[in-house]
PDB file of C-alpha atoms in Angstrom:
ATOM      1  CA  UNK A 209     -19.131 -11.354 -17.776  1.00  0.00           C
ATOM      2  CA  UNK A 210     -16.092  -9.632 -16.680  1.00  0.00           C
ATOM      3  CA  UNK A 211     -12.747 -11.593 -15.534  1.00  0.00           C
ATOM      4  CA  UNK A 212      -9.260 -10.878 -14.914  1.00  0.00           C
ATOM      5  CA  UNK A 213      -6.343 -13.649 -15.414  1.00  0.00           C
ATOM      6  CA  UNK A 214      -3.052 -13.509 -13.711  1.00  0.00           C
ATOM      7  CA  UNK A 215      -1.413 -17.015 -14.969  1.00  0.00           C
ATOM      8  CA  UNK A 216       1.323 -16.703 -12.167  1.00  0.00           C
ATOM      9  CA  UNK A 217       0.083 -17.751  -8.764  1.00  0.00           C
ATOM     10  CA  UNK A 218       3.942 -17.745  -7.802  1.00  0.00           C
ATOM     11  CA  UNK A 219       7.134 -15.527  -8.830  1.00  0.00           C
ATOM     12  CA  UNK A 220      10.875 -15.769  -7.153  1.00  0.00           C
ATOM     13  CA  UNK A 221      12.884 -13.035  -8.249  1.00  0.00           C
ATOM     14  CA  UNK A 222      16.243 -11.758  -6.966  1.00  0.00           C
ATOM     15  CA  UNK A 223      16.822  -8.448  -5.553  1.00  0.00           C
ATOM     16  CA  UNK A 224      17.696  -6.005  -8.194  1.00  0.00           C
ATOM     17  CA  UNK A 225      16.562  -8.079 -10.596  1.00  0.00           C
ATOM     18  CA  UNK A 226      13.378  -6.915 -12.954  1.00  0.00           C
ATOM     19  CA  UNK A 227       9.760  -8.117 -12.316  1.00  0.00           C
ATOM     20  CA  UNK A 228       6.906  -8.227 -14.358  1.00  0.00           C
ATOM     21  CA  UNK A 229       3.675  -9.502 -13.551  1.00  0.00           C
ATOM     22  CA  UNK A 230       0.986 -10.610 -16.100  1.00  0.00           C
ATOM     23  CA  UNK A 231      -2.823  -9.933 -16.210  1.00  0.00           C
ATOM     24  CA  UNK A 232      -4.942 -10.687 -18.736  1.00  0.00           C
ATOM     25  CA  UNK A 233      -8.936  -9.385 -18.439  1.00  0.00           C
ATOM     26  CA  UNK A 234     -12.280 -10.080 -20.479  1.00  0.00           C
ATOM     27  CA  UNK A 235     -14.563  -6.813 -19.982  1.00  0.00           C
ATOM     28  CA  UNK A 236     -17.166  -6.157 -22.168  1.00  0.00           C
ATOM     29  CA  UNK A 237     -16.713  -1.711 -22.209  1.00  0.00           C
ATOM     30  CA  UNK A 238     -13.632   0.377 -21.848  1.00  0.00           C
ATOM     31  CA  UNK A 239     -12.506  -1.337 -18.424  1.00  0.00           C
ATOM     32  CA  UNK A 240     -10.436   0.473 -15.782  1.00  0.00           C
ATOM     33  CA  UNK A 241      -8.181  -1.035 -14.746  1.00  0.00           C
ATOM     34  CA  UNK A 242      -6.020  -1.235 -11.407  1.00  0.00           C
ATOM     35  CA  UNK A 243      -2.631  -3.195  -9.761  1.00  0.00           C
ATOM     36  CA  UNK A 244      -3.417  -3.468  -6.231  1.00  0.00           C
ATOM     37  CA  UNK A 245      -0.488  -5.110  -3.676  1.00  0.00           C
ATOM     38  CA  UNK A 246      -1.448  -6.697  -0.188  1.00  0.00           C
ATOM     39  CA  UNK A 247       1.591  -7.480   2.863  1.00  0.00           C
ATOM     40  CA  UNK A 248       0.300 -10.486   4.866  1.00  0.00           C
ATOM     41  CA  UNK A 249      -2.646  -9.332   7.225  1.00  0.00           C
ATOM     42  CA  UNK A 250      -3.121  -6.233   5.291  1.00  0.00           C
ATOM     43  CA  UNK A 251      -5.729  -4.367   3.351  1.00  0.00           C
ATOM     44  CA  UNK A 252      -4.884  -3.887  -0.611  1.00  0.00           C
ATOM     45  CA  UNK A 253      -2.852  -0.827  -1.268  1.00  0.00           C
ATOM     46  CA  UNK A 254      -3.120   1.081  -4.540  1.00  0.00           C
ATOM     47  CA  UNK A 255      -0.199   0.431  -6.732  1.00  0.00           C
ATOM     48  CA  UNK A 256      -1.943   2.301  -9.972  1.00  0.00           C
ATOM     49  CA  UNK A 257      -4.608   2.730 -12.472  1.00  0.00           C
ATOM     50  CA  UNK A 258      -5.275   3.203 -16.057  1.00  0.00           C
ATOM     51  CA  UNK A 259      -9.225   4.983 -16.936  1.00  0.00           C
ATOM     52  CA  UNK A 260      -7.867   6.329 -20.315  1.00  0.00           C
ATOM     53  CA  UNK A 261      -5.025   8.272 -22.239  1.00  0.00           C
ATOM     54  CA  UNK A 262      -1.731   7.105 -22.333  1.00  0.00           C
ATOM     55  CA  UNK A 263      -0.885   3.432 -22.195  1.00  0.00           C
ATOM     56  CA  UNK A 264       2.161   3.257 -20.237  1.00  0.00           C
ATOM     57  CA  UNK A 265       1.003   4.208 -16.705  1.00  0.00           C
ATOM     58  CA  UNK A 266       3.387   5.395 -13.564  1.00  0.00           C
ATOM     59  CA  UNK A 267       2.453   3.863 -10.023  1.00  0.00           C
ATOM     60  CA  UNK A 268       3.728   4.225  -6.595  1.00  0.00           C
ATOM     61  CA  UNK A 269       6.732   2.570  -5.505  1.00  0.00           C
ATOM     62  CA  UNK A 270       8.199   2.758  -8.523  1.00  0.00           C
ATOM     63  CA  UNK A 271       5.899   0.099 -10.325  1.00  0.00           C
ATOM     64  CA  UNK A 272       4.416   1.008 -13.959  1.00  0.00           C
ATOM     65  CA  UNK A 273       2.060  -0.638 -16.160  1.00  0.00           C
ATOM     66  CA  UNK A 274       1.195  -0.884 -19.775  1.00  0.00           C
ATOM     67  CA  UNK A 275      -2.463  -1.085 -21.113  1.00  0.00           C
ATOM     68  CA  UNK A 276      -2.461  -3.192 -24.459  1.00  0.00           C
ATOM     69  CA  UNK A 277      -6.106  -3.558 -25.879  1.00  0.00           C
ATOM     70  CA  UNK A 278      -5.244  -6.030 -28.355  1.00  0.00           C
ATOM     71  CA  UNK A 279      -4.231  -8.022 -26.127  1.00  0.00           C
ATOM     72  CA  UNK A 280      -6.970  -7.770 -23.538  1.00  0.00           C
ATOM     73  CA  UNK A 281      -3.627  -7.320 -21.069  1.00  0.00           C
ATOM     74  CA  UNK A 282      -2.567  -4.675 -18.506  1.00  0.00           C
ATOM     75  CA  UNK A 283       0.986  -5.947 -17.354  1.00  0.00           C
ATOM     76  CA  UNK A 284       3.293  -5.224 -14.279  1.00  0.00           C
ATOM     77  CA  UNK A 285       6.818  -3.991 -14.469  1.00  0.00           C
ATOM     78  CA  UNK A 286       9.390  -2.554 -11.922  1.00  0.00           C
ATOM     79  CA  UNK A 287      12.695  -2.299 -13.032  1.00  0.00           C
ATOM     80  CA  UNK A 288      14.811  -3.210  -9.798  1.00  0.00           C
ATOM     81  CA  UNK A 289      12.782  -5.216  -7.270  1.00  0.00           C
ATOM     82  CA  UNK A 290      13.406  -4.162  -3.530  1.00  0.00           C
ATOM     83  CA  UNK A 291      12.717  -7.172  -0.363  1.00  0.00           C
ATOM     84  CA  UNK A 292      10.582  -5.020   0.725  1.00  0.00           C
ATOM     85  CA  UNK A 293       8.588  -5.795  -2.862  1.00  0.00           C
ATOM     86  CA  UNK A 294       8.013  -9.671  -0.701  1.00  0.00           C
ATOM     87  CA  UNK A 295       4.018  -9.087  -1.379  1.00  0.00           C
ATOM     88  CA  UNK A 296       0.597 -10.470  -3.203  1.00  0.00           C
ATOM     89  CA  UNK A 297      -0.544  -8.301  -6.604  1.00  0.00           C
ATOM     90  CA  UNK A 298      -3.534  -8.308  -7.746  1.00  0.00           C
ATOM     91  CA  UNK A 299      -4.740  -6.937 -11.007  1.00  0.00           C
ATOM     92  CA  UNK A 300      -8.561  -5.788 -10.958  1.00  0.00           C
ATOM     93  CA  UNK A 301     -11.137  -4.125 -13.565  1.00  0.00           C
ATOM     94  CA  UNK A 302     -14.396  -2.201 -13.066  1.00  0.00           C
ATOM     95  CA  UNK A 303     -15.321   0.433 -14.633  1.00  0.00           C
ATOM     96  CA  UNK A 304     -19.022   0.990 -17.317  1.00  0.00           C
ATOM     97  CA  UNK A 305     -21.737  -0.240 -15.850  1.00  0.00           C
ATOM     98  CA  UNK A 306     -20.380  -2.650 -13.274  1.00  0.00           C
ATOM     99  CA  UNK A 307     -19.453   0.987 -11.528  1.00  0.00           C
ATOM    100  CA  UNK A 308     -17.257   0.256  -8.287  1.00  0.00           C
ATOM    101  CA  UNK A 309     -17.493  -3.203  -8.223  1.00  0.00           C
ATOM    102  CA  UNK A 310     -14.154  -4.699  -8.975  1.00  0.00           C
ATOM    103  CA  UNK A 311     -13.392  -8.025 -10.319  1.00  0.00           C
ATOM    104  CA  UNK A 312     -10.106  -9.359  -8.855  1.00  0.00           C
ATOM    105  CA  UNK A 313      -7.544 -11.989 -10.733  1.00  0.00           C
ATOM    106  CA  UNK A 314      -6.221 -14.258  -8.268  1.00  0.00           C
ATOM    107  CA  UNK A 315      -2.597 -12.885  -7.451  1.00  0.00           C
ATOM    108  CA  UNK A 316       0.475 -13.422  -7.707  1.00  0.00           C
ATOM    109  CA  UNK A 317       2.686 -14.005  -4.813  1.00  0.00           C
ATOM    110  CA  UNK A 318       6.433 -12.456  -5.329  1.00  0.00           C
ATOM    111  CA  UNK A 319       9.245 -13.952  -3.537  1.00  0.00           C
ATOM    112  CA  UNK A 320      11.980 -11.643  -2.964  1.00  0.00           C
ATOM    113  CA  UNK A 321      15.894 -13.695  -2.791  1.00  0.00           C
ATOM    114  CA  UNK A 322      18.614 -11.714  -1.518  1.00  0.00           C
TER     115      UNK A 322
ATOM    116  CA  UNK B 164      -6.577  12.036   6.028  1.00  0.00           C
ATOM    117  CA  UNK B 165      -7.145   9.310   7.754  1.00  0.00           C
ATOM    118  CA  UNK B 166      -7.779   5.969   5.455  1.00  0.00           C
ATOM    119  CA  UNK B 167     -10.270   3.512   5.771  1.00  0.00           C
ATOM    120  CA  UNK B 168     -11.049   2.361   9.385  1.00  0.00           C
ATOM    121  CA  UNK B 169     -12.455  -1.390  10.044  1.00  0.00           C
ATOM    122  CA  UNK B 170     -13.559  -2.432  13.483  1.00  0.00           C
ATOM    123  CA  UNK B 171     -13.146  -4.833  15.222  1.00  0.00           C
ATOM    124  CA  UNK B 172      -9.857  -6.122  13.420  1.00  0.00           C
ATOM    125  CA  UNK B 173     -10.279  -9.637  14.115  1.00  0.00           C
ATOM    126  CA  UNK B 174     -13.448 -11.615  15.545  1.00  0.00           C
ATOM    127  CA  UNK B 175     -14.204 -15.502  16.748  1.00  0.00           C
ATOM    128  CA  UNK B 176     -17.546 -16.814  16.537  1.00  0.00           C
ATOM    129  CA  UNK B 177     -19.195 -20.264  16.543  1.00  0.00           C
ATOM    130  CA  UNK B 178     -21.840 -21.371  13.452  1.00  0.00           C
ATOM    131  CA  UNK B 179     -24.685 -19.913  13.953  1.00  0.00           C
ATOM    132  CA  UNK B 180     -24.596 -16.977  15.058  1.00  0.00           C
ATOM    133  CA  UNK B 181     -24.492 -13.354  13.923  1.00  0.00           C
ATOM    134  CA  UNK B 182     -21.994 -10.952  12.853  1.00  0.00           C
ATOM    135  CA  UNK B 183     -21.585  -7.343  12.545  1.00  0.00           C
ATOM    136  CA  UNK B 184     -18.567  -5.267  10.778  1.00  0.00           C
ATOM    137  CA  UNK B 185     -18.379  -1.464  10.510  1.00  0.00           C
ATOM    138  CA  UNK B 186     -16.416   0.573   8.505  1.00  0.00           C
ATOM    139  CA  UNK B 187     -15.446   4.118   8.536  1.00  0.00           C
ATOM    140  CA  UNK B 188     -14.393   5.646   4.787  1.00  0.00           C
ATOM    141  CA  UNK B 189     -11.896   8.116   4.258  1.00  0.00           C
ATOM    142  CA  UNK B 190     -13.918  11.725   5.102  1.00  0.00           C
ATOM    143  CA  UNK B 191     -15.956  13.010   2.492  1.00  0.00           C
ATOM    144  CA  UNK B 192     -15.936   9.265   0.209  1.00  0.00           C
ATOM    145  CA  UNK B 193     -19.841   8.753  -0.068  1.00  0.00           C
ATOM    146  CA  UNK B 194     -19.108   5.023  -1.395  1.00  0.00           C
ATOM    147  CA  UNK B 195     -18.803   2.088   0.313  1.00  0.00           C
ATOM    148  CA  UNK B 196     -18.262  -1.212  -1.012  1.00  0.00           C
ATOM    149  CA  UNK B 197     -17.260  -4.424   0.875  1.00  0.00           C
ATOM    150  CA  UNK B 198     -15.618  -7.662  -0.272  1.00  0.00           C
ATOM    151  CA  UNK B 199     -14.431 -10.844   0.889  1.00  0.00           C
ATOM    152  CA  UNK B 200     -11.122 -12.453   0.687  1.00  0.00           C
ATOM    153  CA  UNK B 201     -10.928 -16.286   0.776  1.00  0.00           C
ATOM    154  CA  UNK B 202      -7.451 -18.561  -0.093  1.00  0.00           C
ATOM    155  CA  UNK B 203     -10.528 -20.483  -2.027  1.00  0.00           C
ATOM    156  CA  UNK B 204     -12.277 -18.002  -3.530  1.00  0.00           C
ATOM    157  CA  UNK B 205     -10.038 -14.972  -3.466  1.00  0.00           C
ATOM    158  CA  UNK B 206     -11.719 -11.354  -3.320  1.00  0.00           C
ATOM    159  CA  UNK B 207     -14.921 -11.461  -3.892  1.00  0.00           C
ATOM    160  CA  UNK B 208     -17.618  -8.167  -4.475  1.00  0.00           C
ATOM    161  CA  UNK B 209     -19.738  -8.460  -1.699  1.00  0.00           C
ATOM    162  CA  UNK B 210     -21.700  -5.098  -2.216  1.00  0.00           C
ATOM    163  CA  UNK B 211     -21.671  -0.990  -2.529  1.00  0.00           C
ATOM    164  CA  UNK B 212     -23.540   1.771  -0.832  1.00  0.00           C
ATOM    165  CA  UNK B 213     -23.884   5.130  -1.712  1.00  0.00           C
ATOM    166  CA  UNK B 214     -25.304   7.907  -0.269  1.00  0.00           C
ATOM    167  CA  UNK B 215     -27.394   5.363   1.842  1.00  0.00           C
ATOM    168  CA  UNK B 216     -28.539   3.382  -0.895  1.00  0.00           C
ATOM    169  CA  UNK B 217     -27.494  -0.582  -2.144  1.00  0.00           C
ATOM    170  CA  UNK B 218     -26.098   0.590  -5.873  1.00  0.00           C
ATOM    171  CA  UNK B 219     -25.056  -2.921  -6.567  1.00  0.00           C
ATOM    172  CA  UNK B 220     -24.600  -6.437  -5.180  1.00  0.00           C
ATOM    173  CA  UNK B 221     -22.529  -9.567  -5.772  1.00  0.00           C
ATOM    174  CA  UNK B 222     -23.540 -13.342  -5.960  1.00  0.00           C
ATOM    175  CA  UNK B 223     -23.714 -13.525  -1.987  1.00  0.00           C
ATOM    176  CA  UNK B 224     -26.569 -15.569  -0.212  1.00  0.00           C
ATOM    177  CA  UNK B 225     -28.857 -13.334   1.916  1.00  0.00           C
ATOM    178  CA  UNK B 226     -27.662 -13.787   5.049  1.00  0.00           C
ATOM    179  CA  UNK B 227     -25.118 -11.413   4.297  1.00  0.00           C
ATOM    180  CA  UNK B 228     -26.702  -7.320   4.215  1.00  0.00           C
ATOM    181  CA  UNK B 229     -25.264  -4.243   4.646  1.00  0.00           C
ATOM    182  CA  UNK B 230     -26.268  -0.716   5.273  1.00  0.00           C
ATOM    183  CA  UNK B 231     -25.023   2.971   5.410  1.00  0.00           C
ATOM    184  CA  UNK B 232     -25.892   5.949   7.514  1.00  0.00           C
ATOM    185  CA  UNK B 233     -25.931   9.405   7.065  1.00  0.00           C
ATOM    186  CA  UNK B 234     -22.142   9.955   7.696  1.00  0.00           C
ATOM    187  CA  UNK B 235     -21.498   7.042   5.092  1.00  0.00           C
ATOM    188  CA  UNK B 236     -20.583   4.633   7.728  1.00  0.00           C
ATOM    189  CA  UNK B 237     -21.453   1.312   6.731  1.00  0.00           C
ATOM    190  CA  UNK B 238     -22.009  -1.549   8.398  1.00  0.00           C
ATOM    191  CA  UNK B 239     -22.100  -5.286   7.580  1.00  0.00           C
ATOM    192  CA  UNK B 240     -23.906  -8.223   8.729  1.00  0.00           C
ATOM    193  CA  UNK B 241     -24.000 -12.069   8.273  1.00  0.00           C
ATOM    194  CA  UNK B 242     -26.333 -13.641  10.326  1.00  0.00           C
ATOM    195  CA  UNK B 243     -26.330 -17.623  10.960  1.00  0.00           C
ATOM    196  CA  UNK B 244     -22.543 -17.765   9.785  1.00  0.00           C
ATOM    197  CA  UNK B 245     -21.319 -20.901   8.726  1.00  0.00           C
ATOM    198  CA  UNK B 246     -18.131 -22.233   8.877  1.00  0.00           C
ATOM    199  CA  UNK B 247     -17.284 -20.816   4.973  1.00  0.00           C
ATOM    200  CA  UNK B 248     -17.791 -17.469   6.345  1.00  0.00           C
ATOM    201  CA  UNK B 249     -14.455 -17.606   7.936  1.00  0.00           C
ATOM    202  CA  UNK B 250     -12.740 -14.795   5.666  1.00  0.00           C
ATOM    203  CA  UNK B 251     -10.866 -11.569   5.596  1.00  0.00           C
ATOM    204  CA  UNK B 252     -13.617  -9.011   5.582  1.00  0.00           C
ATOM    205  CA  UNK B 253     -12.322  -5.932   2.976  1.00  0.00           C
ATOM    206  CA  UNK B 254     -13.825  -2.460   3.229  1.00  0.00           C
ATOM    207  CA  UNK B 255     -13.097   0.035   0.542  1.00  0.00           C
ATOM    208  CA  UNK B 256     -14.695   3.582  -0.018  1.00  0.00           C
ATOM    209  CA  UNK B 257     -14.509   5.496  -2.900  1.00  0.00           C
ATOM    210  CA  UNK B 258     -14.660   9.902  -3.262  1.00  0.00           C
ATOM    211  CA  UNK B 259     -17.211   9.299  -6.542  1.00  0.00           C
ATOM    212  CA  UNK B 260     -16.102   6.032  -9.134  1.00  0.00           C
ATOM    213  CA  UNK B 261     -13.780   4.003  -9.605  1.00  0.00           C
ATOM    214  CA  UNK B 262     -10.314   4.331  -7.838  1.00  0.00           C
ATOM    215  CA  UNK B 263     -11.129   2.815  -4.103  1.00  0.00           C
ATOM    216  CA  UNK B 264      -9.125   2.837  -0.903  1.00  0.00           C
ATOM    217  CA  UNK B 265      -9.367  -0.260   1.392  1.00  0.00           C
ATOM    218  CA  UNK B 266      -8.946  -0.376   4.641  1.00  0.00           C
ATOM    219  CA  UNK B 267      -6.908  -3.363   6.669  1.00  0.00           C
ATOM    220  CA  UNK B 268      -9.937  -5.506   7.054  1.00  0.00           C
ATOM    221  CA  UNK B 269     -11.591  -7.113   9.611  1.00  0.00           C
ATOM    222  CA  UNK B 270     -10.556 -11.246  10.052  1.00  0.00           C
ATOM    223  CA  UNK B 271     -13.314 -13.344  10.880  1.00  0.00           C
ATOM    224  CA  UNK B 272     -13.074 -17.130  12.039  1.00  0.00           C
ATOM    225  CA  UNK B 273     -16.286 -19.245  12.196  1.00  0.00           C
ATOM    226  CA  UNK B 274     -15.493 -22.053  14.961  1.00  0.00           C
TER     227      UNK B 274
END
């Protein structure tokens, strides 16, 4: 069965500072793979995806993420973290024959300091 | 475009009774799927319809069912809600696989 990991249900980071958010999935075929980010009483926003080809992915906002199949991990980064960054991630896999249904780790919540 | 539409936004009912939640995808998306967002459980796969048809289905009880229509509106339902029902409601819709668009949900408390 697939699953998705994201050991850090809380992050405080400064502003300007560098963030990086960890997921860790268990999927049986080539998963696809997704960062999704959600402001309190909001829908999930697309952040970005990886489906295939190069590892190091670009995303909105300034957010990227690297693929690493050895590792079974597909990790957040964004070099200078904003306030307005103050949000949930979540890192989610579909993909084969699970089709649109995602699986969903259970977020991270990033704290933004001034 | 417009994104994904959910109506109504937010909803109160008592345990019992029944529930409906429409969503409107993105124009020309053909897949629907909906999920459910608990601080227990987190997001959950509820189910997805395309082109009017159930194309898969999460670990839900049956008192929760869905449909599409023509225009790939979809609706949801959950009939004799309990008070574990109380959840954000998440729509998403999807132009073929894959990479899916949510809307802002629909919040529903079970009293």
């Amino acid at each position: 069965a697939q699953s998705v990991t994201q050991p850090d249900i809380h992050i405080t980071v400064s502003e300007g500072a560098s963030l990086e958010l960890r997921c860790n999935y268990s999927y049986g075929a080539t998963p696809y793979l997704f960062w999704y980010v959600q402001s309190p009483g909001q829908g999930l926003q697309l952040l970005l995806k990886y489906f295939s080809g190069d590892t190091l992915v670009q995303g909105i906002k300034g957010f990227e993420a690297e693929f690493k199949r050895s590792q079974s991990s597909f990790n957040l980064r964004k070099p200078s973290v904003h306030w307005s960054d103050a949000a949930e991630y979540f890192c989610a896999v579909g993909g084969g024959a699970a089709g649109n249904k995602l699986t969903f780790g259970g977020g991270t919540r990033v704290l933004v300091k001034p | 475009k417009a994104g994904v539409t959910q109506t109504p936004r937010y909803l109160i009912k008592t345990r019992g009774q029944q529930v409906t939640l429409s969503c409107s995808p993105i124009s020309g998306h053909r897949s629907v799927s909906w999920y459910q967002q608990t601080p227990g459980q987190g997001l959950q796969f509820l189910f997805e319809y395309f082109s009017e048809t159930q194309r898969n289905k999460g670990n839900f009880p049956g008192r929760f069912s869905g449909r599409q229509f023509s225009n790939s509106r979809s609706e949801m339902n959950v009939s004799t809600l309990e008070l574990g029902d109380s959840a954000l409601y998440l729509c998403a819709s999807s132009l073929a696989t894959y990479e899916q668009f949510f809307g802002p949900g629909t919040r529903l408390t079970v009293l």
